[in-house]
Amino acid sequence: MPAPLFIMFFSLLGYAAVAWFLVCRSMSRQKRFTLLLIPLVPGIWGGIHVGATLQTQPSSHEPASLLTGYSLIAVITMLFCAGLIAVFTSLLQRSRKREQLMAAMAAGLRFEEAQLHLLVASVSGVLWQRCPQSGDYLSLSPQAEGFLGYQEWKTDAAFFRERVHPKDLVNVRAAWSKSVAGIKRYQVEFRFRMQNGDYAMLCEDGVTLPDASGKLTMCGVLKDISQRHAQLEMQNRLHKQQLEAAHEAGKSEIAKSVLHNIGNVLTSLNVSAKLHVEKLAGSRSGNLGKAAKMLKEHEDDLATFFREHPQGRRLPGYLITLSEHLAEESRQMYLDAMSMVQHIEHMKDVISLQQLHGRASQVEEAVDLASLLEQSLALEGDLLRDREIQIEHHFADMPPIMLPKNLMLQVLVNLVSNARHAVSAAGVMERRILLYITQPQPGSVMVVVQDTGCGISKPNLQRIFTHGFTTRKEGNGFGLHHAALLVEEMGGTLKAQSEGEGHGASFVLEFPARFAPKSLAAAVRTHDTGPLLRPSKTQASKSS
């Protein structure tokens, strides 16, 4: 056999090796083209030489033109083999990639299926599918067995409807209808009768979706929320108890301020009464009787008595001096009596103010914030004066606000009392309380009680409104906590601000502004203004 035929034969074997290599290995298009050229070049060379050999030694039965075509056929054959191998290997590689992709997808589906089974098993409720038209269950998760004491959870709609509380069935049906009508997602809570006859609180969270055929199907989860519902009810009861305690604590703060003020007034009244008694005991009015008796004894010879008797000569001057002394003594006793009357009137005013705001009513009424702040200062009255605390007012002019007046007063008394304790602490040099009423933005009102007292550290600032937290030895930790609860009940917020110990503190009270009608404004301001609300001489009153 001629050598060119061997070359062509081995070139074909080379194509087989290249095909196997391309199938087994993944490579770029440029490398694949280079591998195809390696056996192609010697194969074409061998084909050309085979044709040339046959042309130089032609058979007697074959024309020369046919011999020259052998080389062309050999070249075309090699090119066809190269193209066939390229296409074949490309298809095999694509098929292999698709198989790998399908295998990865199958593994992913198996993993997701395992996750789905694990998720279904971990759900605390029952997963279900329901027919929107009949209401019958199409499928139920394994959790349905033994749910609410039922060993078998029936799939018919009657089983479900008969056990829903009659008062809640309307809401359940309405939620289903809305979901089917186009409002896809729904959540409804209702009471459901258990196997033992008691009612449990259930929550059904569902959605209406089309299945593979386009038919609407309801699916969702049914959970028992009886424990959570009981916890919410307990929290509501505790919150209500805290609010009631806040009301009582607020009234207690006011009553404590009232009692302290009355105690101070009684002390002053007692001192005034003792001084009055001492002045009466030391009065010289008795000497006037002696002088009258002396005149009675000498009524027959008064002229001789005044002219010749030593006592008679001194008696007119003594009477003049005595009358002046008695007049001064009478004036002092009058002033003392008026002071006692003022103390008694002060006690009456404080008691009246406490009676006015001691009611448990939470009805909103028109309130002038400036006057209410003055009333809170009046209830602290003597406590502020005794410590020579300076009060500064910065009140913006605004109409009365609709608020529960007694609750708001309790909050303000707590804040003012807290500021008083802060500026009265040991080491505080400047004793000043600043009161602000502003409107930071339309629709809200801000009341700020700022002091130059002992300040609040950053850790304590985070716990300042916690129930029972206090930094004072005599404190009970109720005041600010209850004030925060009352503000929350009124729809507002209460925040504490301080740069640290020794830098004072600010309590910012912000709530929605519901202004009273203009027809009430004048009447409210006139009614809230009184002698009790006037700043004392020891207070510096500023207005801006």
mmCIF file of N, CA and C in Angstrom, residues 444-541:
data_model
loop_
_atom_site.group_PDB
_atom_site.id
_atom_site.type_symbol
_atom_site.label_atom_id
_atom_site.label_comp_id
_atom_site.label_asym_id
_atom_site.label_seq_id
_atom_site.Cartn_x
_atom_site.Cartn_y
_atom_site.Cartn_z
ATOM 1 N N SER A 444 -49.008 70.245 66.199
ATOM 2 C CA SER A 444 -48.416 69.686 67.415
ATOM 3 C C SER A 444 -48.048 70.813 68.373
ATOM 4 N N VAL A 445 -48.033 70.485 69.653
ATOM 5 C CA VAL A 445 -47.675 71.432 70.711
ATOM 6 C C VAL A 445 -46.598 70.783 71.564
ATOM 7 N N MET A 446 -45.625 71.583 72.007
ATOM 8 C CA MET A 446 -44.523 71.073 72.817
ATOM 9 C C MET A 446 -44.443 71.853 74.124
ATOM 10 N N VAL A 447 -44.342 71.123 75.225
ATOM 11 C CA VAL A 447 -44.132 71.698 76.553
ATOM 12 C C VAL A 447 -42.802 71.154 77.071
ATOM 13 N N VAL A 448 -41.911 72.055 77.466
ATOM 14 C CA VAL A 448 -40.580 71.661 77.931
ATOM 15 C C VAL A 448 -40.388 72.161 79.352
ATOM 16 N N VAL A 449 -39.987 71.267 80.244
ATOM 17 C CA VAL A 449 -39.618 71.620 81.619
ATOM 18 C C VAL A 449 -38.116 71.364 81.735
ATOM 19 N N GLN A 450 -37.354 72.443 81.778
ATOM 20 C CA GLN A 450 -35.891 72.363 81.795
ATOM 21 C C GLN A 450 -35.362 72.854 83.131
ATOM 22 N N ASP A 451 -34.321 72.194 83.630
ATOM 23 C CA ASP A 451 -33.737 72.607 84.911
ATOM 24 C C ASP A 451 -32.230 72.675 84.797
ATOM 25 N N THR A 452 -31.609 73.367 85.730
ATOM 26 C CA THR A 452 -30.149 73.481 85.800
ATOM 27 C C THR A 452 -29.617 72.628 86.932
ATOM 28 N N GLY A 453 -30.265 71.486 87.173
ATOM 29 C CA GLY A 453 -29.959 70.657 88.322
ATOM 30 C C GLY A 453 -28.821 69.686 88.108
ATOM 31 N N CYS A 454 -28.926 68.542 88.791
ATOM 32 C CA CYS A 454 -27.833 67.573 88.856
ATOM 33 C C CYS A 454 -27.640 66.799 87.568
ATOM 34 N N GLY A 455 -28.588 66.852 86.629
ATOM 35 C CA GLY A 455 -28.438 66.168 85.353
ATOM 36 C C GLY A 455 -28.691 64.669 85.454
ATOM 37 N N ILE A 456 -28.611 63.991 84.306
ATOM 38 C CA ILE A 456 -28.882 62.553 84.223
ATOM 39 C C ILE A 456 -27.751 61.909 83.420
ATOM 40 N N SER A 457 -27.181 60.847 83.950
ATOM 41 C CA SER A 457 -26.134 60.128 83.223
ATOM 42 C C SER A 457 -26.748 59.372 82.045
ATOM 43 N N LYS A 458 -25.908 59.017 81.069
ATOM 44 C CA LYS A 458 -26.400 58.331 79.873
ATOM 45 C C LYS A 458 -27.042 56.984 80.185
ATOM 46 N N PRO A 459 -26.443 56.139 81.070
ATOM 47 C CA PRO A 459 -27.135 54.882 81.405
ATOM 48 C C PRO A 459 -28.501 55.113 82.049
ATOM 49 N N ASN A 460 -28.580 56.098 82.952
ATOM 50 C CA ASN A 460 -29.860 56.380 83.610
ATOM 51 C C ASN A 460 -30.854 57.005 82.652
ATOM 52 N N LEU A 461 -30.345 57.696 81.624
ATOM 53 C CA LEU A 461 -31.239 58.340 80.666
ATOM 54 C C LEU A 461 -32.050 57.300 79.896
ATOM 55 N N GLN A 462 -31.469 56.102 79.713
ATOM 56 C CA GLN A 462 -32.174 55.036 79.007
ATOM 57 C C GLN A 462 -33.252 54.402 79.876
ATOM 58 N N ARG A 463 -33.138 54.547 81.215
ATOM 59 C CA ARG A 463 -34.079 53.873 82.128
ATOM 60 C C ARG A 463 -34.943 54.847 82.917
ATOM 61 N N ILE A 464 -34.910 56.117 82.533
ATOM 62 C CA ILE A 464 -35.529 57.138 83.372
ATOM 63 C C ILE A 464 -37.033 56.938 83.522
ATOM 64 N N PHE A 465 -37.677 56.346 82.504
ATOM 65 C CA PHE A 465 -39.126 56.153 82.559
ATOM 66 C C PHE A 465 -39.512 54.723 82.946
ATOM 67 N N THR A 466 -38.532 53.935 83.378
ATOM 68 C CA THR A 466 -38.814 52.551 83.774
ATOM 69 C C THR A 466 -39.527 52.532 85.118
ATOM 70 N N HIS A 467 -40.488 51.615 85.231
ATOM 71 C CA HIS A 467 -41.252 51.508 86.470
ATOM 72 C C HIS A 467 -40.333 51.133 87.629
ATOM 73 N N GLY A 468 -40.368 51.910 88.702
ATOM 74 C CA GLY A 468 -39.590 51.633 89.895
ATOM 75 C C GLY A 468 -38.176 52.198 89.887
ATOM 76 N N PHE A 469 -37.744 52.819 88.778
ATOM 77 C CA PHE A 469 -36.385 53.345 88.718
ATOM 78 C C PHE A 469 -36.335 54.748 89.326
ATOM 79 N N THR A 470 -35.398 54.962 90.226
ATOM 80 C CA THR A 470 -35.211 56.278 90.834
ATOM 81 C C THR A 470 -33.778 56.399 91.318
ATOM 82 N N THR A 471 -33.278 57.632 91.369
ATOM 83 C CA THR A 471 -31.933 57.899 91.884
ATOM 84 C C THR A 471 -31.988 58.592 93.240
ATOM 85 N N ARG A 472 -33.203 58.865 93.732
ATOM 86 C CA ARG A 472 -33.357 59.528 95.032
ATOM 87 C C ARG A 472 -33.645 58.489 96.111
ATOM 88 N N LYS A 473 -33.046 58.673 97.273
ATOM 89 C CA LYS A 473 -33.252 57.726 98.371
ATOM 90 C C LYS A 473 -34.708 57.702 98.814
ATOM 91 N N GLU A 474 -35.352 58.888 98.790
ATOM 92 C CA GLU A 474 -36.739 58.939 99.249
ATOM 93 C C GLU A 474 -37.729 58.718 98.114
ATOM 94 N N GLY A 475 -37.236 58.501 96.890
ATOM 95 C CA GLY A 475 -38.137 58.327 95.751
ATOM 96 C C GLY A 475 -38.673 56.904 95.661
ATOM 97 N N ASN A 476 -39.796 56.762 94.946
ATOM 98 C CA ASN A 476 -40.386 55.432 94.740
ATOM 99 C C ASN A 476 -40.329 54.973 93.288
ATOM 100 N N GLY A 477 -39.870 55.828 92.365
ATOM 101 C CA GLY A 477 -39.734 55.430 90.969
ATOM 102 C C GLY A 477 -41.033 55.345 90.208
ATOM 103 N N PHE A 478 -42.117 55.952 90.733
ATOM 104 C CA PHE A 478 -43.412 55.866 90.077
ATOM 105 C C PHE A 478 -43.710 57.108 89.237
ATOM 106 N N GLY A 479 -43.227 58.262 89.678
ATOM 107 C CA GLY A 479 -43.664 59.533 89.095
ATOM 108 C C GLY A 479 -43.473 59.637 87.596
ATOM 109 N N LEU A 480 -42.234 59.530 87.123
ATOM 110 C CA LEU A 480 -41.953 59.704 85.695
ATOM 111 C C LEU A 480 -42.535 58.562 84.866
ATOM 112 N N HIS A 481 -42.528 57.345 85.417
ATOM 113 C CA HIS A 481 -43.127 56.216 84.692
ATOM 114 C C HIS A 481 -44.613 56.453 84.477
ATOM 115 N N HIS A 482 -45.299 56.877 85.519
ATOM 116 C CA HIS A 482 -46.728 57.125 85.394
ATOM 117 C C HIS A 482 -47.005 58.339 84.505
ATOM 118 N N ALA A 483 -46.126 59.339 84.579
ATOM 119 C CA ALA A 483 -46.285 60.493 83.684
ATOM 120 C C ALA A 483 -46.177 60.053 82.225
ATOM 121 N N ALA A 484 -45.224 59.171 81.924
ATOM 122 C CA ALA A 484 -45.087 58.675 80.550
ATOM 123 C C ALA A 484 -46.326 57.897 80.115
ATOM 124 N N LEU A 485 -46.901 57.104 81.018
ATOM 125 C CA LEU A 485 -48.121 56.358 80.694
ATOM 126 C C LEU A 485 -49.283 57.312 80.414
ATOM 127 N N LEU A 486 -49.420 58.363 81.230
ATOM 128 C CA LEU A 486 -50.503 59.324 81.022
ATOM 129 C C LEU A 486 -50.334 60.050 79.696
ATOM 130 N N VAL A 487 -49.096 60.412 79.360
ATOM 131 C CA VAL A 487 -48.851 61.094 78.079
ATOM 132 C C VAL A 487 -49.186 60.167 76.919
ATOM 133 N N GLU A 488 -48.813 58.896 77.049
ATOM 134 C CA GLU A 488 -49.153 57.921 75.998
ATOM 135 C C GLU A 488 -50.661 57.798 75.852
ATOM 136 N N GLU A 489 -51.366 57.796 76.971
ATOM 137 C CA GLU A 489 -52.828 57.703 76.917
ATOM 138 C C GLU A 489 -53.433 58.929 76.229
ATOM 139 N N MET A 490 -52.799 60.078 76.376
ATOM 140 C CA MET A 490 -53.293 61.291 75.730
ATOM 141 C C MET A 490 -52.836 61.394 74.274
ATOM 142 N N GLY A 491 -52.081 60.405 73.790
ATOM 143 C CA GLY A 491 -51.659 60.403 72.394
ATOM 144 C C GLY A 491 -50.382 61.174 72.129
ATOM 145 N N GLY A 492 -49.602 61.465 73.174
ATOM 146 C CA GLY A 492 -48.378 62.233 72.998
ATOM 147 C C GLY A 492 -47.136 61.415 73.311
ATOM 148 N N THR A 493 -45.996 62.087 73.365
ATOM 149 C CA THR A 493 -44.714 61.456 73.686
ATOM 150 C C THR A 493 -44.005 62.285 74.744
ATOM 151 N N LEU A 494 -43.247 61.606 75.599
ATOM 152 C CA LEU A 494 -42.463 62.259 76.646
ATOM 153 C C LEU A 494 -41.033 61.755 76.545
ATOM 154 N N LYS A 495 -40.073 62.691 76.365
ATOM 155 C CA LYS A 495 -38.674 62.339 76.205
ATOM 156 C C LYS A 495 -37.841 63.097 77.231
ATOM 157 N N ALA A 496 -36.747 62.464 77.648
ATOM 158 C CA ALA A 496 -35.794 63.082 78.573
ATOM 159 C C ALA A 496 -34.496 63.351 77.830
ATOM 160 N N GLN A 497 -33.917 64.520 78.064
ATOM 161 C CA GLN A 497 -32.668 64.911 77.417
ATOM 162 C C GLN A 497 -31.713 65.463 78.468
ATOM 163 N N SER A 498 -30.449 65.076 78.388
ATOM 164 C CA SER A 498 -29.434 65.583 79.312
ATOM 165 C C SER A 498 -28.066 65.298 78.734
ATOM 166 N N GLU A 499 -27.137 66.220 78.949
ATOM 167 C CA GLU A 499 -25.762 66.046 78.486
ATOM 168 C C GLU A 499 -24.900 65.309 79.517
ATOM 169 N N GLY A 500 -25.502 64.895 80.617
ATOM 170 C CA GLY A 500 -24.772 64.148 81.628
ATOM 171 C C GLY A 500 -24.925 64.766 83.002
ATOM 172 N N GLU A 501 -24.311 64.142 83.971
ATOM 173 C CA GLU A 501 -24.413 64.621 85.347
ATOM 174 C C GLU A 501 -23.785 66.009 85.480
ATOM 175 N N GLY A 502 -24.507 66.877 86.191
ATOM 176 C CA GLY A 502 -24.036 68.240 86.400
ATOM 177 C C GLY A 502 -24.395 69.211 85.308
ATOM 178 N N HIS A 503 -25.130 68.778 84.289
ATOM 179 C CA HIS A 503 -25.470 69.644 83.154
ATOM 180 C C HIS A 503 -26.972 69.868 83.020
ATOM 181 N N GLY A 504 -27.734 69.558 84.044
ATOM 182 C CA GLY A 504 -29.168 69.786 83.976
ATOM 183 C C GLY A 504 -29.873 68.776 83.083
ATOM 184 N N ALA A 505 -31.175 68.955 82.960
ATOM 185 C CA ALA A 505 -31.977 68.031 82.152
ATOM 186 C C ALA A 505 -33.185 68.762 81.605
ATOM 187 N N SER A 506 -33.750 68.198 80.534
ATOM 188 C CA SER A 506 -34.970 68.728 79.917
ATOM 189 C C SER A 506 -35.929 67.574 79.680
ATOM 190 N N PHE A 507 -37.190 67.799 80.001
ATOM 191 C CA PHE A 507 -38.247 66.828 79.714
ATOM 192 C C PHE A 507 -39.176 67.462 78.678
ATOM 193 N N VAL A 508 -39.247 66.810 77.524
ATOM 194 C CA VAL A 508 -39.975 67.351 76.376
ATOM 195 C C VAL A 508 -41.264 66.570 76.211
ATOM 196 N N LEU A 509 -42.375 67.272 76.351
ATOM 197 C CA LEU A 509 -43.706 66.688 76.189
ATOM 198 C C LEU A 509 -44.304 67.226 74.893
ATOM 199 N N GLU A 510 -44.595 66.325 73.954
ATOM 200 C CA GLU A 510 -45.158 66.720 72.661
ATOM 201 C C GLU A 510 -46.414 65.915 72.396
ATOM 202 N N PHE A 511 -47.465 66.587 71.928
ATOM 203 C CA PHE A 511 -48.735 65.916 71.674
ATOM 204 C C PHE A 511 -49.469 66.648 70.552
ATOM 205 N N PRO A 512 -50.421 65.964 69.910
ATOM 206 C CA PRO A 512 -51.168 66.606 68.821
ATOM 207 C C PRO A 512 -51.950 67.810 69.330
ATOM 208 N N ALA A 513 -51.995 68.853 68.500
ATOM 209 C CA ALA A 513 -52.678 70.097 68.875
ATOM 210 C C ALA A 513 -54.115 70.052 68.368
ATOM 211 N N ARG A 514 -55.034 69.842 69.298
ATOM 212 C CA ARG A 514 -56.460 69.940 68.976
ATOM 213 C C ARG A 514 -56.977 71.199 69.663
ATOM 214 N N PHE A 515 -56.960 72.296 68.920
ATOM 215 C CA PHE A 515 -57.299 73.588 69.503
ATOM 216 C C PHE A 515 -58.801 73.673 69.765
ATOM 217 N N ALA A 516 -59.132 74.367 70.836
ATOM 218 C CA ALA A 516 -60.535 74.570 71.194
ATOM 219 C C ALA A 516 -61.158 75.604 70.263
ATOM 220 N N PRO A 517 -62.486 75.554 70.103
ATOM 221 C CA PRO A 517 -63.159 76.579 69.287
ATOM 222 C C PRO A 517 -62.880 77.976 69.828
ATOM 223 N N LYS A 518 -62.868 78.943 68.935
ATOM 224 C CA LYS A 518 -62.549 80.320 69.344
ATOM 225 C C LYS A 518 -63.542 80.852 70.363
ATOM 226 N N SER A 519 -64.770 80.362 70.325
ATOM 227 C CA SER A 519 -65.785 80.864 71.258
ATOM 228 C C SER A 519 -65.455 80.504 72.700
ATOM 229 N N LEU A 520 -64.618 79.454 72.907
ATOM 230 C CA LEU A 520 -64.274 79.044 74.269
ATOM 231 C C LEU A 520 -63.004 79.698 74.784
ATOM 232 N N ALA A 521 -62.199 80.270 73.877
ATOM 233 C CA ALA A 521 -60.883 80.748 74.272
ATOM 234 C C ALA A 521 -60.942 81.806 75.373
ATOM 235 N N ALA A 522 -61.755 82.848 75.164
ATOM 236 C CA ALA A 522 -61.818 83.939 76.143
ATOM 237 C C ALA A 522 -62.343 83.444 77.482
ATOM 238 N N ALA A 523 -63.373 82.599 77.442
ATOM 239 C CA ALA A 523 -63.965 82.103 78.686
ATOM 240 C C ALA A 523 -62.964 81.243 79.456
ATOM 241 N N VAL A 524 -62.200 80.433 78.750
ATOM 242 C CA VAL A 524 -61.237 79.568 79.412
ATOM 243 C C VAL A 524 -60.139 80.383 80.062
ATOM 244 N N ARG A 525 -59.613 81.383 79.355
ATOM 245 C CA ARG A 525 -58.538 82.198 79.921
ATOM 246 C C ARG A 525 -59.031 82.979 81.136
ATOM 247 N N THR A 526 -60.238 83.498 81.090
ATOM 248 C CA THR A 526 -60.785 84.243 82.224
ATOM 249 C C THR A 526 -60.991 83.346 83.416
ATOM 250 N N HIS A 527 -61.481 82.126 83.175
ATOM 251 C CA HIS A 527 -61.777 81.198 84.258
ATOM 252 C C HIS A 527 -60.505 80.690 84.925
ATOM 253 N N ASP A 528 -59.431 80.481 84.147
ATOM 254 C CA ASP A 528 -58.203 79.904 84.691
ATOM 255 C C ASP A 528 -57.310 80.926 85.372
ATOM 256 N N THR A 529 -57.601 82.221 85.254
ATOM 257 C CA THR A 529 -56.750 83.249 85.855
ATOM 258 C C THR A 529 -57.270 83.566 87.254
ATOM 259 N N GLY A 530 -56.380 83.512 88.245
ATOM 260 C CA GLY A 530 -56.807 83.785 89.612
ATOM 261 C C GLY A 530 -55.619 84.155 90.457
ATOM 262 N N PRO A 531 -55.835 84.561 91.741
ATOM 263 C CA PRO A 531 -54.741 84.980 92.602
ATOM 264 C C PRO A 531 -53.747 83.865 92.884
ATOM 265 N N LEU A 532 -54.216 82.602 92.803
ATOM 266 C CA LEU A 532 -53.316 81.500 93.097
ATOM 267 C C LEU A 532 -52.237 81.346 92.046
ATOM 268 N N LEU A 533 -52.496 81.843 90.850
ATOM 269 C CA LEU A 533 -51.599 81.611 89.737
ATOM 270 C C LEU A 533 -50.558 82.704 89.566
ATOM 271 N N ARG A 534 -50.607 83.729 90.405
ATOM 272 C CA ARG A 534 -49.633 84.814 90.262
ATOM 273 C C ARG A 534 -48.286 84.375 90.787
ATOM 274 N N PRO A 535 -47.199 84.678 90.093
ATOM 275 C CA PRO A 535 -45.874 84.278 90.577
ATOM 276 C C PRO A 535 -45.530 84.992 91.874
ATOM 277 N N SER A 536 -44.827 84.291 92.751
ATOM 278 C CA SER A 536 -44.454 84.874 94.034
ATOM 279 C C SER A 536 -43.297 85.843 93.868
ATOM 280 N N LYS A 537 -42.970 86.529 94.949
ATOM 281 C CA LYS A 537 -41.908 87.535 94.898
ATOM 282 C C LYS A 537 -40.541 86.887 94.703
ATOM 283 N N THR A 538 -40.390 85.634 95.129
ATOM 284 C CA THR A 538 -39.088 84.975 95.011
ATOM 285 C C THR A 538 -38.895 84.316 93.666
ATOM 286 N N GLN A 539 -39.910 84.386 92.782
ATOM 287 C CA GLN A 539 -39.806 83.790 91.462
ATOM 288 C C GLN A 539 -39.573 84.876 90.427
ATOM 289 N N ALA A 540 -38.682 84.628 89.492
ATOM 290 C CA ALA A 540 -38.443 85.549 88.383
ATOM 291 C C ALA A 540 -39.301 85.100 87.225
ATOM 292 N N SER A 541 -40.278 85.852 86.870
ATOM 293 C CA SER A 541 -41.220 85.472 85.815
ATOM 294 C C SER A 541 -40.878 86.199 84.536
#
